[in-house]
XYZ file of C-alpha atoms in Angstrom:
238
model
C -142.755 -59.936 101.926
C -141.233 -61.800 98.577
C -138.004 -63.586 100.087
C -134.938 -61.773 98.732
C -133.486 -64.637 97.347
C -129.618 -63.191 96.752
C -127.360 -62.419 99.635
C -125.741 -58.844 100.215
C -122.576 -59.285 102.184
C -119.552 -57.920 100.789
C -115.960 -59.388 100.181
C -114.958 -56.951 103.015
C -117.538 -58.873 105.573
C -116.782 -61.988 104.346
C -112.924 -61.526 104.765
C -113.795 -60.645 108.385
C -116.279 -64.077 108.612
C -113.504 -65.960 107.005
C -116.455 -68.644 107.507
C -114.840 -72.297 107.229
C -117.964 -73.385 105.123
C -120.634 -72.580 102.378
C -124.080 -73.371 102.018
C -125.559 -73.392 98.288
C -129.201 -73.519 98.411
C -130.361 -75.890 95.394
C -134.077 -75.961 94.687
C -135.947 -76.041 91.298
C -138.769 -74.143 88.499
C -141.280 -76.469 88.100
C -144.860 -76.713 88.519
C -146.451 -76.936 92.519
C -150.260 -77.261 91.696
C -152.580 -74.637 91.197
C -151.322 -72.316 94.003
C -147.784 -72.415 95.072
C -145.092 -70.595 92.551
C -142.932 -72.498 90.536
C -140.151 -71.333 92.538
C -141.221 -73.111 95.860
C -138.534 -75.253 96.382
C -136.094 -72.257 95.822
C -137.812 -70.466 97.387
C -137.715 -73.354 101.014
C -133.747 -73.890 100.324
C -133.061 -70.645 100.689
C -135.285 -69.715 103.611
C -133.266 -72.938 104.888
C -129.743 -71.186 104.256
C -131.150 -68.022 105.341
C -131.748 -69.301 108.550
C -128.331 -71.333 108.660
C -126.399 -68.009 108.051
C -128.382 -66.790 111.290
C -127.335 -69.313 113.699
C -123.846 -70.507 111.965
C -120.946 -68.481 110.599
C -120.988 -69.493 106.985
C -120.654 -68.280 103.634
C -124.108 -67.866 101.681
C -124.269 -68.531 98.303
C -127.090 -67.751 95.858
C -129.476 -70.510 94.743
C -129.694 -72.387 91.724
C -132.490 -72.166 90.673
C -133.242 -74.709 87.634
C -132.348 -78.429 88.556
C -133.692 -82.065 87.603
C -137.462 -81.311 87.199
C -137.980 -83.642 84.474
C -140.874 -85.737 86.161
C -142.949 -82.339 86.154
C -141.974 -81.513 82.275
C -145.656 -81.792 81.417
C -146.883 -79.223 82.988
C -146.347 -75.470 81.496
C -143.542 -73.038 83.138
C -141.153 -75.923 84.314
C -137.714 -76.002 83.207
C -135.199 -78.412 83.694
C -131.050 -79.059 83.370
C -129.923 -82.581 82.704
C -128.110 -84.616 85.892
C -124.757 -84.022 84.245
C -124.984 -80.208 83.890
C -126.139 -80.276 87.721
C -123.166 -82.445 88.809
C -120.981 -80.680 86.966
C -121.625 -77.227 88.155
C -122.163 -78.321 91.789
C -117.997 -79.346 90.795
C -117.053 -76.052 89.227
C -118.957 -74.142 92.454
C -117.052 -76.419 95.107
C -113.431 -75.856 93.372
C -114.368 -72.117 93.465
C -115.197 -71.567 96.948
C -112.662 -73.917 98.135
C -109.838 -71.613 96.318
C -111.461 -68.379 98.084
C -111.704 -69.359 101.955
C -113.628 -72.118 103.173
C -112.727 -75.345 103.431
C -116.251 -77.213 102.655
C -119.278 -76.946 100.972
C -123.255 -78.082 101.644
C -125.488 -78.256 99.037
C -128.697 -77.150 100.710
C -131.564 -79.217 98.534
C -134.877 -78.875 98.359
C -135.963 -80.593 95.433
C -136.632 -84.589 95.767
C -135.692 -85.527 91.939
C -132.344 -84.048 92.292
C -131.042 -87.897 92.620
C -127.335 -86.763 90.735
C -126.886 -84.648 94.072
C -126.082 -87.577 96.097
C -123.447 -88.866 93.469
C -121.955 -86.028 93.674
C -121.549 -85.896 97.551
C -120.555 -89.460 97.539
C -117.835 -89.056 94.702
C -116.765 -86.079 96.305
C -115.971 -87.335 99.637
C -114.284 -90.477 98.025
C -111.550 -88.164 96.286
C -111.048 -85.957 99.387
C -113.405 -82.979 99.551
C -115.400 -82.043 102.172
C -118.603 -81.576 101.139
C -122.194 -82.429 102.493
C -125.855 -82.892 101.787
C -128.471 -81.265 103.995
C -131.061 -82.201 104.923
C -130.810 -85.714 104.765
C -133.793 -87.876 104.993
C -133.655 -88.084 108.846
C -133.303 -84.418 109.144
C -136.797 -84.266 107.070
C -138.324 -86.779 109.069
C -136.860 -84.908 112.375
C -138.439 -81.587 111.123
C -141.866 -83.420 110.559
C -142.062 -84.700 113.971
C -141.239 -81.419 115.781
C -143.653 -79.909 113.806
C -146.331 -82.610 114.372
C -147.270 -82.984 110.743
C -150.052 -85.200 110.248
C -148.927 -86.562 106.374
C -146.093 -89.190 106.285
C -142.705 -88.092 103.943
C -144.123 -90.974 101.685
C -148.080 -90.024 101.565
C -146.669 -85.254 101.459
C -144.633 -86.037 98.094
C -145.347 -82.766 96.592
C -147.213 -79.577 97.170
C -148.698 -80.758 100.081
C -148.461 -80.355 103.973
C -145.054 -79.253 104.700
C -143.921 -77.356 101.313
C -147.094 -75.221 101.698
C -146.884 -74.879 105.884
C -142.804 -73.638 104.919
C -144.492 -71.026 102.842
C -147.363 -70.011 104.637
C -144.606 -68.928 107.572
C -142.368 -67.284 105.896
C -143.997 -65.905 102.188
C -147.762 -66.279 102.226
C -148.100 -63.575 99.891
C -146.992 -65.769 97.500
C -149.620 -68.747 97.822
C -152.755 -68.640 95.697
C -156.394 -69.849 96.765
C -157.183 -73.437 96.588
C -154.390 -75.216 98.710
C -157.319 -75.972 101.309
C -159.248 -78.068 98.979
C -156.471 -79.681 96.519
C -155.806 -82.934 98.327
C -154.579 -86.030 96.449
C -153.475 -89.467 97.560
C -151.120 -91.619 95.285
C -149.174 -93.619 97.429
C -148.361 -96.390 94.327
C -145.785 -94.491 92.404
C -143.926 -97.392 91.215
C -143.282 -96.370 88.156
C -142.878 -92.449 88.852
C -139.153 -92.523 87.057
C -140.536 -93.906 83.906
C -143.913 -92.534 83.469
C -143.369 -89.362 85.351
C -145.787 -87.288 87.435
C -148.673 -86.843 85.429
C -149.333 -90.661 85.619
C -150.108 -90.210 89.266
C -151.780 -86.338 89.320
C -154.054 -84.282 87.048
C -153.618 -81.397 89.210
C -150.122 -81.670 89.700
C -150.372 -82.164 93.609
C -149.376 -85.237 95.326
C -150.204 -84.813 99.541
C -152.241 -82.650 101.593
C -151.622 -79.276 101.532
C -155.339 -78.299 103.632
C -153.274 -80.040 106.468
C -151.164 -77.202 106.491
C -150.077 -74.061 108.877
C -147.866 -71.649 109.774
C -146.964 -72.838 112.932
C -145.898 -76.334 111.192
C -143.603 -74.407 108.827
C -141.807 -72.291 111.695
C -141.364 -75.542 113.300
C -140.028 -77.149 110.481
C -137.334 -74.713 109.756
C -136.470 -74.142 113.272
C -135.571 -78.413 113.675
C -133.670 -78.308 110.241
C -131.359 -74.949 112.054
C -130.451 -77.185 114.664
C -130.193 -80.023 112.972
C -127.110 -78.207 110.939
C -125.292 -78.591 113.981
C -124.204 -81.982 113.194
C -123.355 -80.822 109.770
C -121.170 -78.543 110.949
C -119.233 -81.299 113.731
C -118.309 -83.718 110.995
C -116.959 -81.102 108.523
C -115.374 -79.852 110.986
C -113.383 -83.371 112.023
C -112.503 -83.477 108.127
């Protein structure tokens, strides 16, 4: 089944959760290869969230869904905000919740190129609001090793191994054919900022997708559940 990607609780439930945090799922529309949707990485943050508002009591938020994609603008169907729109509503969003019930707020991403996200974090916590970013790059590398991927973080930059193993868990409707045979190395991306993706991928994939499973992708998200645990100790302290 298509992940429902908006949450259903009422303002009666959440008066009763009066949950001390949010999670906002942040992912992105823009191009994943031949055979995973546009909407992947919204599609991974807020299976991440999902699973987060399982195991945690916290206020879900609905994702945004259009962020910094502009290294993918070649391809067709991929549509991008600038940095400042992003850091600005990520503001407007925190000073919201904050005035309704909880006390902090986690941006949930699961798009590499949103950069402005850690700015915001870091700008954020130097003016006195709690706010976090999950997962950080330990918490990916965590997830990888429960889940015994074979590809490094560096060598499964996009579409590959663990993007498509997330999928094939929890969505597999929504992956087309070809994943099994659309491998491609580019581990030189020196000068992905300035010349953007397409200088490193016709096909818009850079990883190892045939490497993938649905057993990785359960594992994944099951490491990145617990690893919210810590997330939840240090805004907690705050």
């Amino acid at each position: 089944m298509v992940i429902n990607a908006l949450p259903t609780a009422t303002t009666t439930e959440e008066r009763h959760r009066n949950a001390p945090i949010a999670v906002l799922p942040v992912g992105s529309f823009e191009q994943h290869g031949d055979y995973l949707p546009l909407s992947t990485d919204t599609i991974i943050a807020t299976l991440i969230c999902r699973k987060i508002a399982d195991a945690y009591p916290v206020l879900l938020l609905p994702p945004i869904t259009i962020s910094c994609s502009h290294e993918h603008s070649t391809w067709p169907g991929t549509v991008s905000i600038s940095a400042r729109t992003l850091h600005a509503v990520i503001t407007d969003i925190y000073d919201s919740v904050t005035r309704t019930g909880p006390r902090a707020l986690v941006i949930v991403n699961a798009h590499g190129g949103n950069y402005v996200l850690s700015n915001v974090v870091q700008e954020a916590s130097a003016e006195g609001r709690a706010m976090a970013l999950f997962p950080t790059r330990e918490d990916w590398q965590q997830a990888r090793a429960a889940a015994e991927l074979v590809s490094s973080m560096h060598e499964d930059m996009h579409a590959g191994e663990i993007e498509t193993s997330v999928l094939l868990h929890a969505c597999p409707e929504v992956i087309r054919p070809g994943y099994e045979t659309a491998d491609h190395i580019a581990d030189d991306r020196r000068h992905l900022l300035t010349e953007g993706m397409q200088a490193y991928t016709e096909t818009g994939v850079i990883g190892r997708p045939s490497l993938a499973t649905a057993e990785k992708g359960k594992a994944v998200l099951d490491s990145l559940t617990s690893s919210f645990a810590d997330v939840v100790a240090l805004l907690t302290k705050l």
